[in-house]
XYZ file of C-alpha atoms in Angstrom:
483
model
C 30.964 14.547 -19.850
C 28.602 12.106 -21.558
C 31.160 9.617 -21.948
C 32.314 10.060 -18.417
C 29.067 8.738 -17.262
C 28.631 6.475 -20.198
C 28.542 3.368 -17.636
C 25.251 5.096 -15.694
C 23.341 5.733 -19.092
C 22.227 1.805 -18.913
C 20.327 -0.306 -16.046
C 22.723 -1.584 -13.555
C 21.473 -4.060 -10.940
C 21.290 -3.086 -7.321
C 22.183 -6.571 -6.606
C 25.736 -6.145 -8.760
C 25.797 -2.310 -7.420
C 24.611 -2.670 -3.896
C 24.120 -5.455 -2.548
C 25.272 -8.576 -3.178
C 29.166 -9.712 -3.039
C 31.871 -9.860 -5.463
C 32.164 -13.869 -5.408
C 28.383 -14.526 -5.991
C 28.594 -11.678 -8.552
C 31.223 -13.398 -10.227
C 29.822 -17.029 -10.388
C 27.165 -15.258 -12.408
C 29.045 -13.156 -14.708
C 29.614 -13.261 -18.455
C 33.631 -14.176 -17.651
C 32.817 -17.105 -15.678
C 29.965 -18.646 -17.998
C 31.725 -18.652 -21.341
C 34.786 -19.659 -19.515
C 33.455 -22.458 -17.782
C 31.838 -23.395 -21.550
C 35.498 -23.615 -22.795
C 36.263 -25.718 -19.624
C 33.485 -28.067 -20.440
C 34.472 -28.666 -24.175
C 38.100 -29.277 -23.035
C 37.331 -32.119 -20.441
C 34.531 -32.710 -23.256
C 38.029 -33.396 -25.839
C 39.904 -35.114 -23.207
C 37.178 -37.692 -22.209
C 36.864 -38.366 -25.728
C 40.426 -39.208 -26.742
C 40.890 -41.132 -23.997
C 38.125 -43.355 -25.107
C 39.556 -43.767 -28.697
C 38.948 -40.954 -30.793
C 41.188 -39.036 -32.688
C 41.691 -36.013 -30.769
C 46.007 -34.412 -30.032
C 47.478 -33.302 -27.092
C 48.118 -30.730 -29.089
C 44.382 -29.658 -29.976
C 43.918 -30.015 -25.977
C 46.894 -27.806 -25.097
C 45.801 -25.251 -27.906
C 42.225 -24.896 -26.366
C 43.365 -24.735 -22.413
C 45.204 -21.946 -23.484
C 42.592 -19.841 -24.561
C 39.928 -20.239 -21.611
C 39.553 -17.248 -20.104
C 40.762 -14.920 -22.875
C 37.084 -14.423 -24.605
C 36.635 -11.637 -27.226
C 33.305 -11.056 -26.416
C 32.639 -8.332 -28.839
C 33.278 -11.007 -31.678
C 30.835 -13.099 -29.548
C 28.408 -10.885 -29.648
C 28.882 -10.082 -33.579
C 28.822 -13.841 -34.593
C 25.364 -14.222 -32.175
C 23.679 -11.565 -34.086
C 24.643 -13.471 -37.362
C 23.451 -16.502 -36.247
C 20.938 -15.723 -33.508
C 22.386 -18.575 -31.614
C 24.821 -18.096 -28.315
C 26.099 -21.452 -28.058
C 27.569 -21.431 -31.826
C 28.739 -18.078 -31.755
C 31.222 -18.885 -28.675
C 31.658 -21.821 -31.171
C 32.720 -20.048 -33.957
C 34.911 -17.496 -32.117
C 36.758 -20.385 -29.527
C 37.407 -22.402 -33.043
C 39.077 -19.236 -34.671
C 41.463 -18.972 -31.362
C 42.041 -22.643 -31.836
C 42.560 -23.457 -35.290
C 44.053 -26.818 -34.993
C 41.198 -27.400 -32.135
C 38.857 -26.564 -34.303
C 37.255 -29.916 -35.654
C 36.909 -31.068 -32.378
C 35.349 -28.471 -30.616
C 31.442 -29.583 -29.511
C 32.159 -32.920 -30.618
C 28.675 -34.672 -30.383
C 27.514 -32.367 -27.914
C 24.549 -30.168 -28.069
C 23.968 -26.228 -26.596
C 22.812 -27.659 -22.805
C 26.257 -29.703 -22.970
C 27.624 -26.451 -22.115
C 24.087 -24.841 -21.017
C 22.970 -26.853 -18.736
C 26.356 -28.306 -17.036
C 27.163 -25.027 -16.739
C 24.306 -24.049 -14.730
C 24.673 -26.707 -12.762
C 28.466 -26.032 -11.847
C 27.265 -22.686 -10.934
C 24.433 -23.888 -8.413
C 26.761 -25.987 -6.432
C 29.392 -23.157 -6.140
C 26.464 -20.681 -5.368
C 25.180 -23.087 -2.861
C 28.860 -23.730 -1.402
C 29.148 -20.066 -1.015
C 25.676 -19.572 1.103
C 26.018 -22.531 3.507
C 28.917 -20.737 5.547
C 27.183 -17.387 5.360
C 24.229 -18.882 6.706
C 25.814 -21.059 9.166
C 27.696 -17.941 10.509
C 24.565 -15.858 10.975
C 23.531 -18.805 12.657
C 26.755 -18.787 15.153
C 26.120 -15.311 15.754
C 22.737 -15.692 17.177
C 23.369 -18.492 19.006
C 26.138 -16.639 20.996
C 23.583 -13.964 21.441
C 20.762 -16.528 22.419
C 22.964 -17.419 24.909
C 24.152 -14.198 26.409
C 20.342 -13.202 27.015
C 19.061 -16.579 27.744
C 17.631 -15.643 31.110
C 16.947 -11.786 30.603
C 13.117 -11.908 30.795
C 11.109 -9.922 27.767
C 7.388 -9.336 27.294
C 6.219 -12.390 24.763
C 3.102 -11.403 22.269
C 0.751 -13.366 21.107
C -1.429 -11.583 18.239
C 0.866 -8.356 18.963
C -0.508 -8.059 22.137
C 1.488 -8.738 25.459
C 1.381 -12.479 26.672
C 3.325 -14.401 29.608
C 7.227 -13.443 29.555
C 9.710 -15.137 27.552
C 13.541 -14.126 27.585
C 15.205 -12.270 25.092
C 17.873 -15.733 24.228
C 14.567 -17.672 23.679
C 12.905 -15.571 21.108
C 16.197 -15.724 19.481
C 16.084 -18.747 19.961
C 13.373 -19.114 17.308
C 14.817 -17.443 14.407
C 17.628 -19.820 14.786
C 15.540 -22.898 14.556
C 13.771 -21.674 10.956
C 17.748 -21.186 9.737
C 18.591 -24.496 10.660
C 15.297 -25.844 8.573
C 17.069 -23.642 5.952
C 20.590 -25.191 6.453
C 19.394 -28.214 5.801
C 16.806 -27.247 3.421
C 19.774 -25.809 1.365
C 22.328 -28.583 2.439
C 20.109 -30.885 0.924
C 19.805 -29.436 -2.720
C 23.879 -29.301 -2.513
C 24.315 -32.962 -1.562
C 21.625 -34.342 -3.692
C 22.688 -31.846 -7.113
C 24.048 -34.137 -9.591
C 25.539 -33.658 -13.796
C 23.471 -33.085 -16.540
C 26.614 -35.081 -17.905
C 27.192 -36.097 -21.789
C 23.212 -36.997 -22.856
C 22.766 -35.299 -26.429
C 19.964 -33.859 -27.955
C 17.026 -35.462 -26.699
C 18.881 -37.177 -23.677
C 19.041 -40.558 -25.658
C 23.032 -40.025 -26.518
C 22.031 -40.759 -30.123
C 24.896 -38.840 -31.542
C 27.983 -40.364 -28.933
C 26.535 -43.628 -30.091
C 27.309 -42.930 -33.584
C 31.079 -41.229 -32.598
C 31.605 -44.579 -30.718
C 30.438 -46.794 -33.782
C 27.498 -48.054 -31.531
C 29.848 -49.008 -28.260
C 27.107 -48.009 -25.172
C 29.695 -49.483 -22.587
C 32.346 -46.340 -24.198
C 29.319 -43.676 -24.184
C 28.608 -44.592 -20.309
C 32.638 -44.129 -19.432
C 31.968 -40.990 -21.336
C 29.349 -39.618 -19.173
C 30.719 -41.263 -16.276
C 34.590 -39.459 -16.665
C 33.180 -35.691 -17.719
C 30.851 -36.053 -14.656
C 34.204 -37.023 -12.791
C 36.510 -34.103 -14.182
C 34.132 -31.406 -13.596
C 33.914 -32.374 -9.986
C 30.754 -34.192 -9.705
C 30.132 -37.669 -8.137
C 27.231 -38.331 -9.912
C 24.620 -37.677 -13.042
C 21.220 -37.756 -13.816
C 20.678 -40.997 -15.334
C 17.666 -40.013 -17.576
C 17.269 -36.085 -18.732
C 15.611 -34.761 -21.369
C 17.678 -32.193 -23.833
C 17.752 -30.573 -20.536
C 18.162 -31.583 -16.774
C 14.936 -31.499 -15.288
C 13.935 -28.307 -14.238
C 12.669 -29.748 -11.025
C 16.120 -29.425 -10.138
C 15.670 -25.283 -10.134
C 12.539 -25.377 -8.319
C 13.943 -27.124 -5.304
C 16.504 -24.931 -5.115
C 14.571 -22.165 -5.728
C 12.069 -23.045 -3.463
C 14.836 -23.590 -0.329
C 15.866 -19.891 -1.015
C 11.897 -18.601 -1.221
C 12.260 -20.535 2.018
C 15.300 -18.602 3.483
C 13.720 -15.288 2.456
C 10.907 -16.246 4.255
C 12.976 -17.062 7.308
C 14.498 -14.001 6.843
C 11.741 -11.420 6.456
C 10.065 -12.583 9.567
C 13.455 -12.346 11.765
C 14.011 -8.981 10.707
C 10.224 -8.143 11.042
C 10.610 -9.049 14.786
C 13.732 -6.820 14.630
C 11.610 -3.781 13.247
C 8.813 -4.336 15.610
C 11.258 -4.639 18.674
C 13.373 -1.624 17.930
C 10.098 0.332 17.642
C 9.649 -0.565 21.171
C 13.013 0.185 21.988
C 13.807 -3.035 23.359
C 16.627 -4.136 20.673
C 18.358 -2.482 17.490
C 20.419 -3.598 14.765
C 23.866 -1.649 14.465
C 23.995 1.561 14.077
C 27.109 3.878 13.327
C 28.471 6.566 14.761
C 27.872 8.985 11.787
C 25.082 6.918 10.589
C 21.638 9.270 9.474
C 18.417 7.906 10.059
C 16.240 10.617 8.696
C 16.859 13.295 6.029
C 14.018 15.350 7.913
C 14.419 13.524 12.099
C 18.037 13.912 12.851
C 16.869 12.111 16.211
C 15.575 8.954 14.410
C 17.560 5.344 14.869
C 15.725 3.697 11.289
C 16.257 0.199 11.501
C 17.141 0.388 7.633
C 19.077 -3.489 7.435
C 16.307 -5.263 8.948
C 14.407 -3.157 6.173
C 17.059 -4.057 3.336
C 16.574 -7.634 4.335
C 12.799 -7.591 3.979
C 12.921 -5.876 0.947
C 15.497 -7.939 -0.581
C 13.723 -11.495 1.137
C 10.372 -10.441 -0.674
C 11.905 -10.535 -4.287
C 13.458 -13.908 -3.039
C 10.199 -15.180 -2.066
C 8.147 -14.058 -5.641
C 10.684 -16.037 -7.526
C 9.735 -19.248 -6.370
C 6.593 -18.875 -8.232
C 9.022 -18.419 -11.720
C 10.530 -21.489 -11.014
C 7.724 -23.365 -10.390
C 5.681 -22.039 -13.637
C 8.879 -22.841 -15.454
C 8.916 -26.259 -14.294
C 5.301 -26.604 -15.159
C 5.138 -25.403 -19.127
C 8.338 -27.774 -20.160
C 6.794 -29.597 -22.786
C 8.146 -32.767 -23.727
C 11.663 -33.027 -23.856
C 11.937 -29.502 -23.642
C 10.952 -25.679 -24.642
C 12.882 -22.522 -25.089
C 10.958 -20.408 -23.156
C 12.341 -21.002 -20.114
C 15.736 -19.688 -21.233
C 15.302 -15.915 -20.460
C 13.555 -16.370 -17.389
C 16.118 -18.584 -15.632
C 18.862 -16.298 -16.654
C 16.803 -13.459 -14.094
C 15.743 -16.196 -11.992
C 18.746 -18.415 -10.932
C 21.083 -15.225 -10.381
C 18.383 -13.332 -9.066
C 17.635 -15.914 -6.257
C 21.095 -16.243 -5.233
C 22.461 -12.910 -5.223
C 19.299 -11.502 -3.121
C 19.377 -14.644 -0.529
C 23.525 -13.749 0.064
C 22.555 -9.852 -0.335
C 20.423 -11.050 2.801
C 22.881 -13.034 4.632
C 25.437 -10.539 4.341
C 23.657 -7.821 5.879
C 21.803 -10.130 8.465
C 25.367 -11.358 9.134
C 26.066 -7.479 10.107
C 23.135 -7.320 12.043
C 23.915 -10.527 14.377
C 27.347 -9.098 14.999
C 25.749 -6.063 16.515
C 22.693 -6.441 18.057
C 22.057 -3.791 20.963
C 19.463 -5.066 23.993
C 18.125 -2.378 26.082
C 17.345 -3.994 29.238
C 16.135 -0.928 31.493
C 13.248 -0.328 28.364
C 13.016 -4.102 28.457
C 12.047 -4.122 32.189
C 10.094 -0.958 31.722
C 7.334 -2.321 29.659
C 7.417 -5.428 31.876
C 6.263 -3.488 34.462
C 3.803 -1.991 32.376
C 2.295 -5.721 31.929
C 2.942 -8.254 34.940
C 1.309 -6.949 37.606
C -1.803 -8.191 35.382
C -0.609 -11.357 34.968
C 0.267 -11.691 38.182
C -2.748 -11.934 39.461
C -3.485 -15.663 39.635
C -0.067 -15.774 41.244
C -1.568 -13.003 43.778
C -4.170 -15.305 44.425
C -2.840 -18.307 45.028
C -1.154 -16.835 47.682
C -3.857 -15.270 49.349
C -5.407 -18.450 49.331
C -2.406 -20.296 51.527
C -2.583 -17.271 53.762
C -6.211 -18.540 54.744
C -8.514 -16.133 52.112
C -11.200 -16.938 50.154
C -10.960 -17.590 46.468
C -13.790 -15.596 45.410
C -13.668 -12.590 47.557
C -10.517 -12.586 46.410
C -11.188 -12.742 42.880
C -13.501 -9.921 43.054
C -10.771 -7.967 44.907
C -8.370 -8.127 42.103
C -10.832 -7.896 39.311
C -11.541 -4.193 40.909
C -8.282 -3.267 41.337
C -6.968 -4.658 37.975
C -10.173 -2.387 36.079
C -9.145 0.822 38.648
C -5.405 0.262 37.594
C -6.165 -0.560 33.366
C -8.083 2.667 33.746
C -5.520 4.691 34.797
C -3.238 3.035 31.643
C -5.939 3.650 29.338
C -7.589 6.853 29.797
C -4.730 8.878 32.000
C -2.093 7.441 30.279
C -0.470 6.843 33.155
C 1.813 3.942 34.455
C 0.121 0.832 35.688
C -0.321 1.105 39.486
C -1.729 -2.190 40.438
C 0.806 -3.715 42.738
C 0.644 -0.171 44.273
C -3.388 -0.737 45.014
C -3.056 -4.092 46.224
C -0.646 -2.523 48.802
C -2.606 0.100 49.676
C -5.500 -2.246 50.449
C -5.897 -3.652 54.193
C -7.110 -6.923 52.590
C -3.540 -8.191 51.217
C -1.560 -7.573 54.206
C -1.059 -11.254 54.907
C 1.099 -11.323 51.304
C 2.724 -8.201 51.603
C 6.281 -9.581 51.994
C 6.076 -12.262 49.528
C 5.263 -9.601 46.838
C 8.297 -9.060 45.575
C 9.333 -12.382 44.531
C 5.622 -12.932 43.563
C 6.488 -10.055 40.798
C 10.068 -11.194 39.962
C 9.981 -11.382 36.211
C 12.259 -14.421 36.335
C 9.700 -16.866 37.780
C 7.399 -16.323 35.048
C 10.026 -17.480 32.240
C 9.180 -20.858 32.935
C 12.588 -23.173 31.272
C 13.003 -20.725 28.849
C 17.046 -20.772 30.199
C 16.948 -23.944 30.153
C 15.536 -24.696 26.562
C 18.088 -22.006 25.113
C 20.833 -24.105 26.420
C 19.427 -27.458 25.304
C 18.898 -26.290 21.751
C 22.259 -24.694 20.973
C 24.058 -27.560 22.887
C 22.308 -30.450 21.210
C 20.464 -28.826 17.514
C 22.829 -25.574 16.929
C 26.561 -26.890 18.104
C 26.322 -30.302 15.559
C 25.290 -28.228 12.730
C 28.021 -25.167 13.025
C 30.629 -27.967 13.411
C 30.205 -29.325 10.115
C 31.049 -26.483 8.304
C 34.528 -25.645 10.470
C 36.695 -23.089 9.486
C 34.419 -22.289 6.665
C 31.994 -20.864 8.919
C 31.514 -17.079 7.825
C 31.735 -15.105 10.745
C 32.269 -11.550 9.420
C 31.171 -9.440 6.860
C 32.293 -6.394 5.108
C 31.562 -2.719 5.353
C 27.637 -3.034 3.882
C 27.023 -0.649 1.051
C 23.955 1.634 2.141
């Protein structure tokens, strides 16, 4: 039995168990980082000979075809020999590759492969989140613009303020995900390669490989930068790439959670009201204890999730800040928690937030309930106004309402009963001359101001350009969430 459930006798991340998907899990797994090392010291080789030095087609063929095929038990033997990861995947490559073996590393040092690893990693992690995002943000919009002109309560300091629509509040969220888009975006299009730099960044040691030729080092940096799929480098690093680089990054995905928690806040607070839920199944259980309750348990996951993703902003930062020099070790361990953390908990989020904007559930009868609960007080002015081009008096007017409005909060507040102010102003003698025109005076739609109208302008001229440059890679569906 114990070795049955050998595999649960160790931590296990709920991001790897739960939550986040198999193609983020993989761009941060053991498989893809050693292999992408071997990668790098191949286009490393090739770059090299094709600049002069004495490196086979036969060395290159002998590495490519050992890439993937780690032993990472001998890995892990040679690393507790020499306490040192880099050389142990060293030592163990050069023993698949005897005839590769001199030439393995050439004039490289440990962020060769360290850092331009981490780098090809960001831009695929990045790649990967864009379209998730993007389709959350497709979803919504299509729901912004089913319920563009369905009116809702609005609150200002969680209590009741003039109506907005249901599209427009939506409306909203979408806005803060496009600042992420392009938040995000940005870090993608501006990441660059740590490229071929050396030790200390100066390229000392390519120098001396290329008997003091700078112009051959350059093409150097210049072609691995090319063959690993980057346009560009850093022109100036220390032995690492700045880590200035993680805390943008970083930062845009503190960002995302932010944009996140508060959606799915809103979510929360408007399903406790009845107004709006998230998905729910058919044999879905809310409560161990309530078999009646409807928990709103993804908008939860999200802002659970979203406030890890906003505390590791503060790593990256700190880790930024104590570089000394050209650089220190002791940011090693944390941005191996860090940089995987950050991404797998902001597409955890997207994924489920994707699942919530495919189902989102309005309840317009509750919706208009609590309306009713509301407008006839902020009606009032509107009541007035009218009885003033009927020929009344402002101020007796005034006085009129303020009564009525106290008689009818009263009867809210105390009795906890409905509100029956429309009811008292047509019960008293003194409104008869608007008595017809109170119905449209209380329509809920002529207190949305352009609400409509600003839903349509915004996905039509901010929401349309920015789901169009992502095409078919817009993700638009997501799996079966793991509760």
């Amino acid at each position: 039995m114990a070795e049955l459930n050998a595999e649960f006798r160790g931590y296990r991340s709920p991001l790897s168990t739960r939550y986040a998907s198999k193609e983020m899990q993989y761009l941060f797994s053991d498989q893809h980082k050693f292999s992408t090392w071997r990668k790098l010291w191949i286009l490393l080789a090739k770059a090299e000979k094709a600049l002069g030095l004495d490196i086979s087609e036969a060395q290159i063929a002998e590495m490519e075809k050992h890439v993937d095929d780690i032993d990472f038990k001998a890995a892990a033997a040679e690393e507790a020999l020499t306490r040192h990861d880099v050389m142990a995947h060293v030592h163990v490559f050069a023993k698949q590759c005897p005839l590769a073996a001199p030439i393995i590393h050439l004039g490289a040092t440990s962020c060769f492969v360290g850092d331009n690893t981490d780098l090809l990693v960001l831009k695929d992690a990045l790649d990967q989140l864009l379209p998730k995002l993007v389709g959350v943000i497709k979803q919504l919009a299509h729901f912004a613009m089913q319920y563009r002109e369905l009116p809702t309560l609005g609150f200002t300091h969680l209590q009741p303020a003039q109506l907005t629509t249901v599209g427009k509040r939506c409306s909203l969220w979408i806005q803060d995900l496009l600042m992420d888009e392009r938040a995000l975006r940005a870090c993608r299009d501006n990441l660059r390669f740590r490229g071929v730099k050396g030790t200390t960044g100066t390229q000392a040691s390519f120098l001396q490989l290329f008997a003091g030729d700078g112009a051959k080092v350059r093409q150097l940096d210049q072609t691995v930068t090319r063959l690993a799929g980057f346009e560009r480098y850093y022109a100036v690093t220390g032995q690492t790439y700045s880590r200035k680089v993680d805390l943008e990054i970083v930062s845009a995905l503190a960002s995302l959670g932010a944009t996140v928690h508060k959606m799915c806040s809103d979510l929360r607070l408007l399903a406790s009201r009845k107004e709006l839920e998230e998905p729910f199944e058919q044999t879905q259980i809310g409560s161990s204890a309530m078999p009646y309750k409807r928990n709103p348990m993804r908008s939860e996951r999200c802002c659970a999730l979203a406030r890890h993703l906003i505390t590791l902003q503060a790593n990256a930062a700190n880790t930024l800040a104590t570089q000394w020099l050209e650089r220190t070790l002791d940011d090693s361990a944390n941005r191996r928690l860090t940089l995987s953390e950050a991404f797998l908990s902001a597409d955890a989020c997207l994924l489920t937030l994707l699942n919530i904007s495919q189902g989102l559930v309005v309840y317009p009868k509750v919706i208009e309930r609590n309306i009713a609960q509301e407008l006839p007080f902020m009606s009032t002015e509107n009541v007035i106004m009218a009885m003033v081009k009927a020929g009344g008096d402002r101020q007796v007017c005034h006085e009129k309402i303020r009564v009525l409005s106290h008689e009818a909060g009263a009867q809210v507040k105390q009795h906890g009963k409905d509100n029956d102010l429309v009811e008292r102003i047509r019960a008293d003698p003194y409104f008869a001359p608007i008595l017809g025109q109170l119905s449209s005076i209380l329509d809920p739609k002529t207190f949305t101001g352009r609400a409509a109208e600003q839903v349509v302008e915004f996905v039509t001229e901010e929401v349309n350009p920015v789901v169009a440059l992502y095409a078919d890679r817009v993700v638009t569906k997501s799996a079966q969430l793991n509760i």
